[in-house]
Amino acid sequence: MFDADGKAVSELSLPSVFSAALRRDIITKAVVAQQSHRFQPQGRNPMAGKRTTAESFGVGRGISRVPRVGGHGPLSGTAAFAPGTMGGRQTFPPVTFKRTAKLMN
């Protein structure tokens, strides 16, 4: 213990827990658990990329079986809805129920 002037006045004996060896694995797990609490849950609208009238023509037309927009106009016949097409859905979008926070026992 020190007084107001910074001189040593007395000594205290510390508990034995302060002389225990450091467990790096537990420290790392605690730090990772705290850092994981910063993540925000991500997600996409379940209907994203599916709001279209696109349907597949099927087989026997000499074109791929990708769903295509029907009707008349500049977008008729263009591929839609399927992953990899312009305006199509994502193949594996992030889900809202994913557990991003890690817990520590």
PDB file of C-alpha atoms in Angstrom:
ATOM      1  CA  MET A   1       0.000   0.000   0.000  1.00  0.00           C
ATOM      2  CA  PHE A   2       1.169   3.535  -0.742  1.00  0.00           C
ATOM      3  CA  ASP A   3       0.374   6.793   0.987  1.00  0.00           C
ATOM      4  CA  ALA A   4      -0.585  10.090  -0.676  1.00  0.00           C
ATOM      5  CA  ASP A   5       3.095  10.947  -1.231  1.00  0.00           C
ATOM      6  CA  GLY A   6       3.770   7.661  -3.061  1.00  0.00           C
ATOM      7  CA  LYS A   7       5.828   6.014  -0.306  1.00  0.00           C
ATOM      8  CA  ALA A   8       5.343   2.349   0.585  1.00  0.00           C
ATOM      9  CA  VAL A   9       3.416   1.986   3.836  1.00  0.00           C
ATOM     10  CA  SER A  10       2.586  -1.713   4.053  1.00  0.00           C
ATOM     11  CA  GLU A  11       2.362  -4.884   1.960  1.00  0.00           C
ATOM     12  CA  LEU A  12      -0.567  -7.177   1.252  1.00  0.00           C
ATOM     13  CA  SER A  13      -0.377 -10.864   0.479  1.00  0.00           C
ATOM     14  CA  LEU A  14      -2.161 -11.687  -2.775  1.00  0.00           C
ATOM     15  CA  PRO A  15      -4.434 -14.721  -3.149  1.00  0.00           C
ATOM     16  CA  SER A  16      -2.963 -17.779  -4.837  1.00  0.00           C
ATOM     17  CA  VAL A  17      -5.114 -17.221  -7.946  1.00  0.00           C
ATOM     18  CA  PHE A  18      -2.805 -14.375  -8.978  1.00  0.00           C
ATOM     19  CA  SER A  19       0.159 -16.736  -9.184  1.00  0.00           C
ATOM     20  CA  ALA A  20      -1.629 -19.214 -11.501  1.00  0.00           C
ATOM     21  CA  ALA A  21      -0.338 -19.696 -15.042  1.00  0.00           C
ATOM     22  CA  LEU A  22      -2.001 -17.765 -17.867  1.00  0.00           C
ATOM     23  CA  ARG A  23      -4.317 -19.807 -20.102  1.00  0.00           C
ATOM     24  CA  ARG A  24      -3.892 -18.305 -23.588  1.00  0.00           C
ATOM     25  CA  ASP A  25      -6.703 -20.440 -25.010  1.00  0.00           C
ATOM     26  CA  ILE A  26      -9.221 -19.098 -22.489  1.00  0.00           C
ATOM     27  CA  ILE A  27      -8.071 -15.518 -23.052  1.00  0.00           C
ATOM     28  CA  THR A  28      -8.438 -15.954 -26.820  1.00  0.00           C
ATOM     29  CA  LYS A  29     -11.910 -17.452 -26.426  1.00  0.00           C
ATOM     30  CA  ALA A  30     -13.013 -14.558 -24.203  1.00  0.00           C
ATOM     31  CA  VAL A  31     -11.692 -11.948 -26.649  1.00  0.00           C
ATOM     32  CA  VAL A  32     -13.350 -13.629 -29.647  1.00  0.00           C
ATOM     33  CA  ALA A  33     -16.636 -13.859 -27.723  1.00  0.00           C
ATOM     34  CA  GLN A  34     -16.535 -10.133 -26.950  1.00  0.00           C
ATOM     35  CA  GLN A  35     -15.575  -9.179 -30.509  1.00  0.00           C
ATOM     36  CA  SER A  36     -18.401 -11.270 -31.972  1.00  0.00           C
ATOM     37  CA  HIS A  37     -20.962  -9.078 -30.195  1.00  0.00           C
ATOM     38  CA  ARG A  38     -20.140  -6.251 -32.620  1.00  0.00           C
ATOM     39  CA  PHE A  39     -21.579  -8.070 -35.641  1.00  0.00           C
ATOM     40  CA  GLN A  40     -24.938  -6.908 -36.921  1.00  0.00           C
ATOM     41  CA  PRO A  41     -27.383  -9.533 -38.121  1.00  0.00           C
ATOM     42  CA  GLN A  42     -27.617  -9.562 -41.898  1.00  0.00           C
ATOM     43  CA  GLY A  43     -30.500 -10.704 -44.028  1.00  0.00           C
ATOM     44  CA  ARG A  44     -32.303 -10.316 -47.320  1.00  0.00           C
ATOM     45  CA  ASN A  45     -35.935 -10.011 -48.212  1.00  0.00           C
ATOM     46  CA  PRO A  46     -37.183 -13.561 -48.891  1.00  0.00           C
ATOM     47  CA  MET A  47     -38.946 -12.316 -52.040  1.00  0.00           C
ATOM     48  CA  ALA A  48     -35.910 -10.467 -53.437  1.00  0.00           C
ATOM     49  CA  GLY A  49     -35.375 -11.471 -57.056  1.00  0.00           C
ATOM     50  CA  LYS A  50     -38.616 -13.464 -57.136  1.00  0.00           C
ATOM     51  CA  ARG A  51     -41.042 -10.647 -57.957  1.00  0.00           C
ATOM     52  CA  THR A  52     -41.249 -11.395 -61.663  1.00  0.00           C
ATOM     53  CA  THR A  53     -43.458 -13.225 -64.123  1.00  0.00           C
ATOM     54  CA  ALA A  54     -40.545 -15.189 -65.570  1.00  0.00           C
ATOM     55  CA  GLU A  55     -41.211 -18.809 -66.477  1.00  0.00           C
ATOM     56  CA  SER A  56     -39.148 -21.420 -68.269  1.00  0.00           C
ATOM     57  CA  PHE A  57     -40.101 -22.301 -71.843  1.00  0.00           C
ATOM     58  CA  GLY A  58     -39.090 -25.887 -71.163  1.00  0.00           C
ATOM     59  CA  VAL A  59     -37.177 -28.094 -73.567  1.00  0.00           C
ATOM     60  CA  GLY A  60     -37.252 -28.322 -77.354  1.00  0.00           C
ATOM     61  CA  ARG A  61     -36.727 -24.652 -78.267  1.00  0.00           C
ATOM     62  CA  GLY A  62     -32.973 -24.556 -78.767  1.00  0.00           C
ATOM     63  CA  ILE A  63     -32.320 -22.220 -75.803  1.00  0.00           C
ATOM     64  CA  SER A  64     -31.402 -22.795 -72.194  1.00  0.00           C
ATOM     65  CA  ARG A  65     -34.112 -23.636 -69.696  1.00  0.00           C
ATOM     66  CA  VAL A  66     -33.559 -20.449 -67.665  1.00  0.00           C
ATOM     67  CA  PRO A  67     -36.800 -18.695 -66.678  1.00  0.00           C
ATOM     68  CA  ARG A  68     -37.507 -15.829 -69.083  1.00  0.00           C
ATOM     69  CA  VAL A  69     -39.738 -12.766 -68.895  1.00  0.00           C
ATOM     70  CA  GLY A  70     -42.697 -12.913 -71.245  1.00  0.00           C
ATOM     71  CA  GLY A  71     -44.675 -10.166 -72.928  1.00  0.00           C
ATOM     72  CA  HIS A  72     -43.596  -7.412 -75.307  1.00  0.00           C
ATOM     73  CA  GLY A  73     -40.972  -4.711 -74.947  1.00  0.00           C
ATOM     74  CA  PRO A  74     -37.256  -4.426 -74.380  1.00  0.00           C
ATOM     75  CA  LEU A  75     -37.153  -6.878 -71.445  1.00  0.00           C
ATOM     76  CA  SER A  76     -39.263  -9.624 -72.971  1.00  0.00           C
ATOM     77  CA  GLY A  77     -37.319 -12.833 -73.385  1.00  0.00           C
ATOM     78  CA  THR A  78     -34.550 -11.851 -70.955  1.00  0.00           C
ATOM     79  CA  ALA A  79     -33.581 -14.280 -68.222  1.00  0.00           C
ATOM     80  CA  ALA A  80     -34.797 -13.514 -64.706  1.00  0.00           C
ATOM     81  CA  PHE A  81     -35.534 -15.121 -61.336  1.00  0.00           C
ATOM     82  CA  ALA A  82     -32.655 -17.610 -61.475  1.00  0.00           C
ATOM     83  CA  PRO A  83     -29.333 -17.016 -59.691  1.00  0.00           C
ATOM     84  CA  GLY A  84     -26.719 -15.573 -62.031  1.00  0.00           C
ATOM     85  CA  THR A  85     -29.231 -13.567 -64.046  1.00  0.00           C
ATOM     86  CA  MET A  86     -29.670  -9.814 -63.894  1.00  0.00           C
ATOM     87  CA  GLY A  87     -32.172  -9.046 -61.156  1.00  0.00           C
ATOM     88  CA  GLY A  88     -32.354 -12.684 -60.088  1.00  0.00           C
ATOM     89  CA  ARG A  89     -32.225 -13.986 -56.576  1.00  0.00           C
ATOM     90  CA  GLN A  90     -29.009 -14.705 -54.687  1.00  0.00           C
ATOM     91  CA  THR A  91     -27.875 -18.312 -54.591  1.00  0.00           C
ATOM     92  CA  PHE A  92     -27.273 -18.457 -50.845  1.00  0.00           C
ATOM     93  CA  PRO A  93     -28.355 -15.141 -49.303  1.00  0.00           C
ATOM     94  CA  PRO A  94     -27.416 -14.337 -45.699  1.00  0.00           C
ATOM     95  CA  VAL A  95     -30.113 -15.387 -43.259  1.00  0.00           C
ATOM     96  CA  THR A  96     -31.389 -13.391 -40.294  1.00  0.00           C
ATOM     97  CA  PHE A  97     -31.476 -16.337 -37.893  1.00  0.00           C
ATOM     98  CA  LYS A  98     -27.736 -17.050 -38.120  1.00  0.00           C
ATOM     99  CA  ARG A  99     -26.142 -16.909 -34.679  1.00  0.00           C
ATOM    100  CA  THR A 100     -23.330 -14.363 -35.005  1.00  0.00           C
ATOM    101  CA  ALA A 101     -22.654 -13.882 -31.283  1.00  0.00           C
ATOM    102  CA  LYS A 102     -20.354 -16.463 -29.746  1.00  0.00           C
ATOM    103  CA  LEU A 103     -20.989 -17.481 -26.151  1.00  0.00           C
ATOM    104  CA  MET A 104     -18.497 -18.446 -23.482  1.00  0.00           C
ATOM    105  CA  ASN A 105     -19.141 -21.077 -20.856  1.00  0.00           C
TER     106      ASN A 105
END
